[in-house]
Coordinates of N, CA, C and O in Angstrom, one line a residue:
M1407 N -13.7 -14.2 -10.9 CA -12.3 -14.2 -10.4 C -12.3 -13.3 -9.1 O -11.9 -13.8 -8.1
G1408 N -12.8 -12.1 -9.1 CA -12.9 -11.3 -7.9 C -11.6 -11.1 -7.2 O -10.6 -11.0 -7.8
I1409 N -11.7 -11.0 -5.9 CA -10.5 -10.7 -5.1 C -9.8 -12.0 -4.6 O -8.8 -11.9 -3.9
A1410 N -10.3 -13.2 -5.0 CA -9.7 -14.4 -4.5 C -8.2 -14.5 -4.7 O -7.5 -15.0 -3.8
P1411 N -7.7 -14.2 -5.9 CA -6.2 -14.3 -6.1 C -5.3 -13.5 -5.1 O -4.2 -13.7 -4.9
I1412 N -5.9 -12.4 -4.6 CA -5.1 -11.5 -3.8 C -5.6 -11.4 -2.3 O -5.2 -10.6 -1.6
K1413 N -6.5 -12.3 -2.0 CA -7.1 -12.4 -0.7 C -6.1 -12.4 0.4 O -6.2 -11.8 1.5
D1414 N -5.0 -13.2 0.2 CA -3.9 -13.3 1.2 C -3.2 -11.9 1.5 O -2.7 -11.7 2.6
Q1415 N -3.3 -11.0 0.5 CA -2.7 -9.7 0.7 C -3.6 -8.7 1.3 O -3.2 -7.8 2.0
I1416 N -4.9 -8.8 1.0 CA -5.8 -7.8 1.5 C -6.7 -8.2 2.6 O -7.4 -7.4 3.3
G1417 N -6.8 -9.5 2.9 CA -7.7 -10.0 3.9 C -9.2 -9.8 3.5 O -9.5 -9.5 2.4
S1418 N -10.0 -9.9 4.4 CA -11.5 -9.6 4.2 C -11.7 -8.1 4.4 O -11.1 -7.5 5.3
P1419 N -12.7 -7.6 3.6 CA -13.0 -6.2 3.9 C -13.5 -5.9 5.3 O -13.5 -4.8 5.7
D1420 N -14.0 -7.0 6.0 CA -14.4 -6.8 7.3 C -13.3 -6.9 8.4 O -13.5 -6.5 9.5
D1421 N -12.1 -7.3 8.0 CA -11.0 -7.4 8.9 C -10.5 -6.0 9.3 O -10.6 -5.0 8.4
P1422 N -10.0 -5.8 10.5 CA -9.5 -4.5 10.8 C -8.3 -4.2 9.9 O -7.5 -5.1 9.6
F1423 N -8.1 -2.9 9.6 CA -7.1 -2.6 8.6 C -6.1 -1.6 9.4 O -6.5 -0.6 9.9
E1424 N -4.9 -2.1 9.5 CA -3.8 -1.3 10.2 C -2.6 -1.2 9.2 O -2.1 -2.1 8.7
V1425 N -2.2 0.1 9.1 CA -1.0 0.4 8.3 C 0.2 0.3 9.3 O 0.2 0.9 10.3
P1426 N 1.2 -0.6 9.0 CA 2.4 -0.7 9.8 C 3.0 0.7 10.0 O 3.0 1.6 9.1
D1427 N 3.5 1.0 11.2 CA 4.1 2.3 11.5 C 5.1 2.8 10.5 O 5.1 3.9 10.1
W1428 N 6.0 1.9 10.1 CA 7.1 2.3 9.2 C 6.6 2.7 7.9 O 7.2 3.6 7.2
I1429 N 5.4 2.2 7.4 CA 4.8 2.6 6.2 C 4.0 3.9 6.4 O 4.1 4.8 5.6
R1430 N 3.2 3.9 7.4 CA 2.4 5.1 7.7 C 3.3 6.4 7.9 O 2.9 7.4 7.4
E1431 N 4.4 6.2 8.6 CA 5.3 7.4 8.8 C 5.7 8.0 7.4 O 5.8 9.2 7.3
Q1432 N 6.1 7.1 6.5 CA 6.5 7.6 5.2 C 5.4 8.1 4.4 O 5.5 9.1 3.7
L1433 N 4.2 7.5 4.4 CA 3.0 8.1 3.7 C 2.7 9.5 4.3 O 2.4 10.4 3.5
Q1434 N 2.7 9.6 5.6 CA 2.3 10.9 6.2 C 3.4 11.9 6.2 O 3.1 13.1 6.5
S1435 N 4.6 11.6 5.8 CA 5.7 12.6 5.7 C 5.4 13.6 4.6 O 6.0 14.7 4.7
D1436 N 4.6 13.3 3.7 CA 4.2 14.3 2.6 C 2.6 14.4 2.7 O 1.9 13.5 2.4
P1437 N 2.1 15.6 3.2 CA 0.7 15.7 3.4 C -0.1 15.4 2.1 O -1.2 14.8 2.2
A1438 N 0.4 15.7 0.9 CA -0.4 15.4 -0.3 C -0.5 13.9 -0.6 O -1.5 13.4 -1.0
V1439 N 0.6 13.2 -0.3 CA 0.6 11.8 -0.5 C -0.4 11.1 0.5 O -1.2 10.3 0.1
W1440 N -0.4 11.6 1.7 CA -1.3 11.0 2.7 C -2.7 11.3 2.4 O -3.6 10.4 2.4
T1441 N -3.0 12.5 1.9 CA -4.4 12.9 1.5 C -4.8 12.0 0.3 O -5.9 11.5 0.3
N1442 N -3.9 11.9 -0.7 CA -4.3 11.1 -1.9 C -4.5 9.6 -1.5 O -5.5 9.0 -1.9
F1443 N -3.6 9.1 -0.6 CA -3.7 7.7 -0.2 C -5.1 7.4 0.5 O -5.7 6.4 0.2
Q1444 N -5.5 8.3 1.3 CA -6.7 8.2 2.0 C -7.9 8.3 1.1 O -9.0 7.7 1.5
Q1445 N -7.8 8.9 0.0 CA -8.9 9.0 -1.0 C -9.0 7.8 -1.9 O -10.0 7.6 -2.6
F1446 N -8.0 6.9 -1.9 CA -8.1 5.7 -2.7 C -9.0 4.7 -2.1 O -9.3 4.8 -0.9
P1447 N -9.6 3.9 -2.9 CA -10.6 2.9 -2.4 C -9.9 2.0 -1.3 O -8.7 1.7 -1.4
P1448 N -10.7 1.6 -0.3 CA -10.1 0.8 0.8 C -9.5 -0.5 0.4 O -8.4 -0.8 0.9
L1449 N -10.0 -1.2 -0.6 CA -9.4 -2.4 -1.0 C -8.1 -2.2 -1.7 O -7.1 -3.0 -1.6
Y1450 N -8.0 -1.1 -2.4 CA -6.7 -0.7 -3.1 C -5.6 -0.4 -2.0 O -4.5 -0.9 -2.1
Q1451 N -6.0 0.3 -1.0 CA -5.1 0.6 0.1 C -4.6 -0.7 0.8 O -3.4 -0.8 1.0
R1452 N -5.6 -1.6 1.1 CA -5.2 -2.8 1.7 C -4.2 -3.6 0.8 O -3.3 -4.2 1.3
L1453 N -4.5 -3.6 -0.5 CA -3.6 -4.4 -1.4 C -2.2 -3.8 -1.4 O -1.2 -4.5 -1.3
K1454 N -2.1 -2.5 -1.5 CA -0.7 -1.9 -1.6 C 0.0 -2.0 -0.2 O 1.2 -2.3 -0.2
I1455 N -0.7 -1.9 0.9 CA 0.0 -2.1 2.2 C 0.3 -3.5 2.4 O 1.4 -3.8 2.8
G1456 N -0.5 -4.4 2.0 CA -0.2 -5.9 2.1 C 1.0 -6.2 1.2 O 1.8 -7.0 1.6
W1457 N 1.0 -5.7 0.0 CA 2.1 -6.0 -0.9 C 3.5 -5.5 -0.3 O 4.5 -6.2 -0.4
N1458 N 3.4 -4.3 0.3 CA 4.7 -3.8 0.9 C 5.0 -4.6 2.2 O 6.2 -4.9 2.4
S1459 N 4.0 -4.9 3.0 CA 4.3 -5.6 4.2 C 4.9 -7.0 3.9 O 5.8 -7.5 4.6
E1460 N 4.3 -7.6 2.9 CA 4.7 -9.0 2.5 C 6.2 -9.0 2.1 O 7.0 -9.8 2.6
S1461 N 6.6 -8.0 1.4 CA 8.0 -7.9 1.0 C 9.0 -7.6 2.1 O 10.1 -8.0 2.1
G1462 N 8.5 -6.9 3.1 CA 9.3 -6.5 4.3 C 9.7 -7.8 5.0 O 10.8 -7.8 5.7
R1463 N 8.9 -8.8 5.0 CA 9.3 -10.1 5.6 C 10.4 -10.8 4.9 O 11.0 -11.6 5.4
I1464 N 10.5 -10.5 3.6 CA 11.5 -11.1 2.7 C 12.8 -10.3 2.7 O 13.8 -10.8 3.1
R1465 N 12.7 -9.1 2.3 CA 13.9 -8.2 2.1 C 13.5 -6.8 2.4 O 12.6 -6.3 1.7
Q1466 N 14.1 -6.2 3.3 CA 13.8 -4.8 3.6 C 14.0 -3.8 2.4 O 13.3 -2.9 2.1
E1467 N 15.1 -4.1 1.6 CA 15.4 -3.2 0.5 C 14.3 -3.3 -0.6 O 14.0 -2.3 -1.2
E1468 N 13.8 -4.5 -0.8 CA 12.7 -4.7 -1.8 C 11.5 -4.0 -1.3 O 10.8 -3.3 -2.1
S1469 N 11.2 -4.1 0.0 CA 10.0 -3.4 0.6 C 10.1 -1.9 0.4 O 9.2 -1.2 0.0
Q1470 N 11.3 -1.3 0.7 CA 11.5 0.1 0.5 C 11.4 0.5 -0.9 O 10.8 1.6 -1.2
K1471 N 11.8 -0.3 -1.8 CA 11.7 0.0 -3.3 C 10.2 0.1 -3.7 O 9.8 1.0 -4.4
R1472 N 9.5 -0.9 -3.2 CA 8.0 -0.9 -3.5 C 7.4 0.3 -2.9 O 6.5 0.9 -3.5
L1473 N 7.7 0.6 -1.6 CA 7.1 1.8 -1.0 C 7.5 3.1 -1.7 O 6.6 3.9 -1.8
N1474 N 8.7 3.2 -2.1 CA 9.1 4.4 -2.9 C 8.2 4.6 -4.1 O 7.8 5.7 -4.4
Y1475 N 8.0 3.5 -4.8 CA 7.1 3.6 -6.0 C 5.7 4.0 -5.6 O 5.0 4.8 -6.3
L1476 N 5.2 3.4 -4.5 CA 3.8 3.7 -4.0 C 3.8 5.2 -3.7 O 2.8 5.9 -4.1
L1477 N 4.8 5.7 -3.0 CA 4.8 7.1 -2.7 C 4.9 8.0 -3.9 O 4.1 9.0 -4.0
K1478 N 5.7 7.7 -4.9 CA 5.8 8.4 -6.1 C 4.4 8.5 -6.9 O 4.0 9.6 -7.3
M1479 N 3.8 7.3 -7.0 CA 2.5 7.3 -7.8 C 1.4 8.0 -7.0 O 0.6 8.7 -7.6
T1480 N 1.4 7.8 -5.7 CA 0.4 8.4 -4.9 C 0.5 9.9 -4.9 O -0.5 10.6 -4.9
A1481 N 1.7 10.4 -4.9 CA 2.0 11.9 -4.9 C 1.3 12.5 -6.2 O 0.9 13.6 -6.2
Q1482 N 1.3 11.6 -7.3 CA 0.7 12.1 -8.5 C -0.8 11.8 -8.6 O -1.5 12.0 -9.6
G1483 N -1.4 11.2 -7.5 CA -2.8 10.9 -7.4 C -3.1 9.7 -8.3 O -4.3 9.5 -8.7
K1484 N -2.2 8.8 -8.6 CA -2.4 7.7 -9.5 C -2.4 6.4 -8.7 O -1.6 6.1 -7.9
Q1485 N -3.3 5.5 -9.1 CA -3.3 4.1 -8.7 C -2.6 3.3 -9.8 O -2.6 3.7 -10.9
Y1486 N -2.0 2.2 -9.4 CA -1.2 1.4 -10.4 C -1.3 -0.1 -10.0 O -1.7 -0.4 -8.9
G1487 N -1.0 -0.9 -11.0 CA -0.9 -2.3 -10.8 C -2.3 -2.9 -10.6 O -3.3 -2.4 -11.0
T1488 N -2.2 -4.0 -9.9 CA -3.5 -4.8 -9.6 C -4.4 -3.9 -8.7 O -4.0 -3.3 -7.7
R1489 N -5.7 -3.9 -9.1 CA -6.7 -3.2 -8.3 C -7.8 -4.2 -8.1 O -8.3 -4.8 -9.1
P1490 N -8.3 -4.3 -6.9 CA -9.4 -5.2 -6.6 C -10.7 -4.7 -7.2 O -10.8 -3.5 -7.4

């Protein structure tokens, strides 16, 4: 199975990885959250950013809800949900 089912969210590990400004600003607003996020595996980071970015194209309120949960869990040093 591998990463095939989530490839559209994370891209290839060789692709450049950029965190959208509106997400990065919120991650960096709490130094502990930013530090924890940077320590998570790169594919996990890609998945969570892709998941949030994808919802932003649909509904901003859903995207913010997802990001708030990511911030909460990351502050606790926890990964959640699907992990590549």
